[in-house]
Tab-separated table of C-alpha atoms in Angstrom:
chain	number	residue	atom	x	y	z
A	1	UNK	CA	46.005	16.128	-2.865
A	2	UNK	CA	49.077	18.351	-3.642
A	3	UNK	CA	48.858	21.897	-3.442
A	4	UNK	CA	48.321	23.727	-7.018
A	5	UNK	CA	51.511	25.985	-6.766
A	6	UNK	CA	49.940	28.683	-8.722
A	7	UNK	CA	48.496	26.270	-11.432
A	8	UNK	CA	45.138	26.756	-12.796
A	9	UNK	CA	42.938	23.757	-12.329
A	10	UNK	CA	42.163	22.514	-15.710
A	11	UNK	CA	40.990	18.996	-14.766
A	12	UNK	CA	42.837	17.139	-17.179
A	13	UNK	CA	41.265	18.686	-19.910
A	14	UNK	CA	44.094	19.442	-22.151
A	15	UNK	CA	44.066	23.206	-21.527
A	16	UNK	CA	46.682	25.328	-21.046
A	17	UNK	CA	47.866	26.226	-17.374
A	18	UNK	CA	49.791	28.589	-15.510
A	19	UNK	CA	53.694	28.410	-15.166
A	20	UNK	CA	54.630	27.734	-11.509
A	21	UNK	CA	56.037	30.919	-9.960
A	22	UNK	CA	59.695	31.092	-9.204
A	23	UNK	CA	61.265	33.550	-6.373
A	24	UNK	CA	57.543	34.455	-5.201
A	25	UNK	CA	56.708	36.038	-8.442
A	26	UNK	CA	53.292	36.244	-9.787
A	27	UNK	CA	52.550	33.143	-12.099
A	28	UNK	CA	52.446	34.016	-15.682
A	29	UNK	CA	50.520	32.400	-18.203
A	30	UNK	CA	52.369	29.597	-20.070
A	31	UNK	CA	52.364	31.381	-23.504
A	32	UNK	CA	53.876	34.540	-22.053
A	33	UNK	CA	56.568	32.391	-20.545
A	34	UNK	CA	57.389	30.780	-24.016
A	35	UNK	CA	56.462	27.394	-22.907
A	36	UNK	CA	53.377	25.336	-23.597
A	37	UNK	CA	52.161	23.030	-20.849
A	38	UNK	CA	49.367	20.533	-20.606
A	39	UNK	CA	47.336	19.479	-17.391
A	40	UNK	CA	46.575	16.148	-19.133
A	41	UNK	CA	48.505	13.624	-17.076
A	42	UNK	CA	48.140	11.040	-20.002
A	43	UNK	CA	49.592	13.513	-22.573
A	44	UNK	CA	52.895	11.880	-23.602
A	45	UNK	CA	55.065	14.821	-24.503
A	46	UNK	CA	58.072	12.844	-25.724
A	47	UNK	CA	55.870	10.851	-28.119
A	48	UNK	CA	54.801	14.126	-29.748
A	49	UNK	CA	58.479	15.335	-30.070
A	50	UNK	CA	58.212	17.829	-27.450
A	51	UNK	CA	61.114	18.308	-25.045
A	52	UNK	CA	63.678	16.398	-27.141
A	53	UNK	CA	67.018	17.676	-27.808
A	54	UNK	CA	68.366	18.080	-31.468
A	55	UNK	CA	71.668	16.580	-32.598
A	56	UNK	CA	73.587	19.448	-31.437
A	57	UNK	CA	72.400	19.328	-27.820
A	58	UNK	CA	70.231	22.358	-28.386
A	59	UNK	CA	66.453	22.272	-27.338
A	60	UNK	CA	64.302	21.416	-30.519
A	61	UNK	CA	61.599	23.638	-31.456
A	62	UNK	CA	58.306	22.364	-29.923
A	63	UNK	CA	55.842	21.481	-32.745
A	64	UNK	CA	52.414	21.965	-31.800
A	65	UNK	CA	49.904	20.104	-33.734
A	66	UNK	CA	47.576	22.106	-35.600
A	67	UNK	CA	43.782	22.000	-35.070
A	68	UNK	CA	41.698	19.754	-37.165
A	69	UNK	CA	38.984	21.282	-39.185
A	70	UNK	CA	35.995	19.775	-40.699
A	71	UNK	CA	36.740	19.897	-44.267
A	72	UNK	CA	37.264	17.582	-47.127
A	73	UNK	CA	39.756	15.338	-45.108
A	74	UNK	CA	37.531	15.193	-42.085
A	75	UNK	CA	34.785	14.134	-44.321
A	76	UNK	CA	36.723	11.708	-46.140
A	77	UNK	CA	38.120	10.178	-42.754
A	78	UNK	CA	34.436	9.736	-41.982
A	79	UNK	CA	33.776	7.800	-45.153
A	80	UNK	CA	36.670	5.497	-44.739
A	81	UNK	CA	35.521	4.548	-41.263
A	82	UNK	CA	31.958	3.909	-42.241
A	83	UNK	CA	33.355	1.896	-45.315
A	84	UNK	CA	35.295	-0.165	-43.060
A	85	UNK	CA	32.121	-0.472	-40.416
A	86	UNK	CA	30.168	-1.932	-43.555
A	87	UNK	CA	32.996	-4.217	-44.543
A	88	UNK	CA	32.733	-8.221	-44.255
A	89	UNK	CA	35.908	-8.449	-42.130
A	90	UNK	CA	34.682	-5.786	-39.718
A	91	UNK	CA	31.244	-7.539	-39.591
A	92	UNK	CA	32.653	-10.919	-38.768
A	93	UNK	CA	34.620	-9.428	-35.756
A	94	UNK	CA	31.628	-8.003	-34.525
A	95	UNK	CA	29.665	-11.311	-35.058
A	96	UNK	CA	32.349	-13.287	-33.193
A	97	UNK	CA	32.251	-10.698	-30.350
A	98	UNK	CA	28.474	-11.001	-30.249
A	99	UNK	CA	28.744	-14.960	-30.482
A	100	UNK	CA	30.735	-15.017	-27.369
A	101	UNK	CA	29.245	-11.971	-25.262
A	102	UNK	CA	25.800	-12.391	-25.216
A	103	UNK	CA	25.564	-16.168	-24.316
A	104	UNK	CA	28.181	-15.420	-21.816
A	105	UNK	CA	26.817	-12.373	-20.251
A	106	UNK	CA	23.135	-14.100	-19.977
A	107	UNK	CA	24.567	-17.118	-18.456
A	108	UNK	CA	26.499	-14.897	-15.857
A	109	UNK	CA	23.446	-12.879	-15.273
A	110	UNK	CA	21.260	-15.870	-14.661
A	111	UNK	CA	23.789	-17.358	-12.418
A	112	UNK	CA	23.943	-14.238	-10.434
A	113	UNK	CA	20.228	-13.735	-10.291
A	114	UNK	CA	19.610	-17.387	-9.531
A	115	UNK	CA	21.977	-17.218	-6.469
A	116	UNK	CA	20.236	-13.927	-5.019
A	117	UNK	CA	16.827	-15.353	-5.468
A	118	UNK	CA	17.797	-18.773	-3.833
A	119	UNK	CA	19.264	-16.901	-0.953
A	120	UNK	CA	16.133	-14.752	-0.408
A	121	UNK	CA	13.725	-17.424	-1.131
A	122	UNK	CA	15.180	-20.631	0.250
A	123	UNK	CA	17.289	-19.725	3.244
A	124	UNK	CA	17.201	-23.140	4.823
A	125	UNK	CA	18.659	-24.425	1.739
A	126	UNK	CA	21.664	-21.978	1.637
A	127	UNK	CA	22.071	-22.664	5.308
A	128	UNK	CA	22.748	-26.175	4.889
A	129	UNK	CA	26.235	-27.265	6.318
A	130	UNK	CA	28.760	-28.537	3.543
A	131	UNK	CA	32.059	-28.992	5.621
A	132	UNK	CA	31.886	-27.613	9.153
A	133	UNK	CA	31.278	-24.262	9.398
A	134	UNK	CA	31.038	-23.795	5.534
A	135	UNK	CA	27.576	-23.813	4.144
A	136	UNK	CA	25.994	-23.866	0.746
A	137	UNK	CA	25.708	-19.937	0.627
A	138	UNK	CA	29.438	-19.531	1.266
A	139	UNK	CA	30.312	-22.036	-1.662
A	140	UNK	CA	27.793	-20.401	-3.903
A	141	UNK	CA	29.398	-17.012	-2.764
A	142	UNK	CA	32.911	-18.260	-3.765
A	143	UNK	CA	31.664	-19.855	-6.801
A	144	UNK	CA	30.274	-16.185	-8.035
A	145	UNK	CA	34.229	-14.955	-7.476
A	146	UNK	CA	35.679	-18.005	-9.286
A	147	UNK	CA	32.994	-17.676	-11.902
A	148	UNK	CA	33.778	-14.103	-12.725
A	149	UNK	CA	37.576	-14.956	-13.052
A	150	UNK	CA	36.873	-17.716	-15.299
A	151	UNK	CA	34.485	-15.797	-17.447
A	152	UNK	CA	37.426	-13.087	-17.638
A	153	UNK	CA	39.864	-15.968	-18.592
A	154	UNK	CA	37.602	-17.168	-21.151
A	155	UNK	CA	36.888	-13.871	-22.541
A	156	UNK	CA	40.643	-12.981	-22.838
A	157	UNK	CA	41.071	-16.369	-24.575
A	158	UNK	CA	38.276	-16.191	-26.973
A	159	UNK	CA	39.560	-12.938	-27.826
A	160	UNK	CA	43.106	-13.725	-28.573
A	161	UNK	CA	42.223	-16.962	-30.628
A	162	UNK	CA	38.992	-15.789	-32.621
A	163	UNK	CA	39.046	-12.240	-32.877
A	164	UNK	CA	42.490	-10.120	-32.326
A	165	UNK	CA	44.042	-11.066	-35.448
A	166	UNK	CA	41.115	-10.202	-37.735
A	167	UNK	CA	40.700	-7.080	-35.652
A	168	UNK	CA	44.243	-6.133	-36.216
A	169	UNK	CA	43.793	-6.719	-39.994
A	170	UNK	CA	40.930	-4.563	-40.086
A	171	UNK	CA	42.769	-1.756	-37.903
A	172	UNK	CA	45.593	-1.752	-40.203
A	173	UNK	CA	43.634	-1.590	-43.420
A	174	UNK	CA	41.962	1.365	-41.935
A	175	UNK	CA	45.104	2.922	-41.047
A	176	UNK	CA	46.524	2.264	-44.426
A	177	UNK	CA	43.325	3.703	-46.141
A	178	UNK	CA	43.642	7.135	-43.920
A	179	UNK	CA	47.455	7.269	-44.054
A	180	UNK	CA	46.909	7.513	-47.807
A	181	UNK	CA	44.499	9.902	-47.562
A	182	UNK	CA	46.513	12.246	-45.545
A	183	UNK	CA	49.755	11.498	-47.695
A	184	UNK	CA	47.943	12.655	-51.050
A	185	UNK	CA	46.840	15.830	-49.428
A	186	UNK	CA	50.345	17.112	-48.581
């Protein structure tokens, strides 16, 4: 781990931190130094407009997003999401997801439990040589890895062919509905 150099340990919670001391001075809170810093390593400052220069080369004024309040707009957004969740398009995406995931999970779990049970109850079968020093247990164990990769590939393929387009349409519709709400309020 790297030393903190005067910063408070926020743990990536998005809380303000202290500015690093310069010339062995005591660290000042970020607000007093005229800066606002986040300890969250995933916070994309440039995407939010922070730290970008204006056209004349001067540093642009940071635009701090306002805190969301629970009001009419929050309740309306919740209504939009509930409406989308009840929609036939969303239910179809969920049905397609469950139609693949439930049988695949059951089959994979049965294959894994079958391997473990066979290895513990019938060790003489698992010890039977297949080719040289390779026995049935080794082949079945490698089959576990192979089936994991095949399942991941099948899931990605199923998502790409059966769900992604419909899910993106639902997402787009949801964003349009919520964008329409926030656009009418300002």
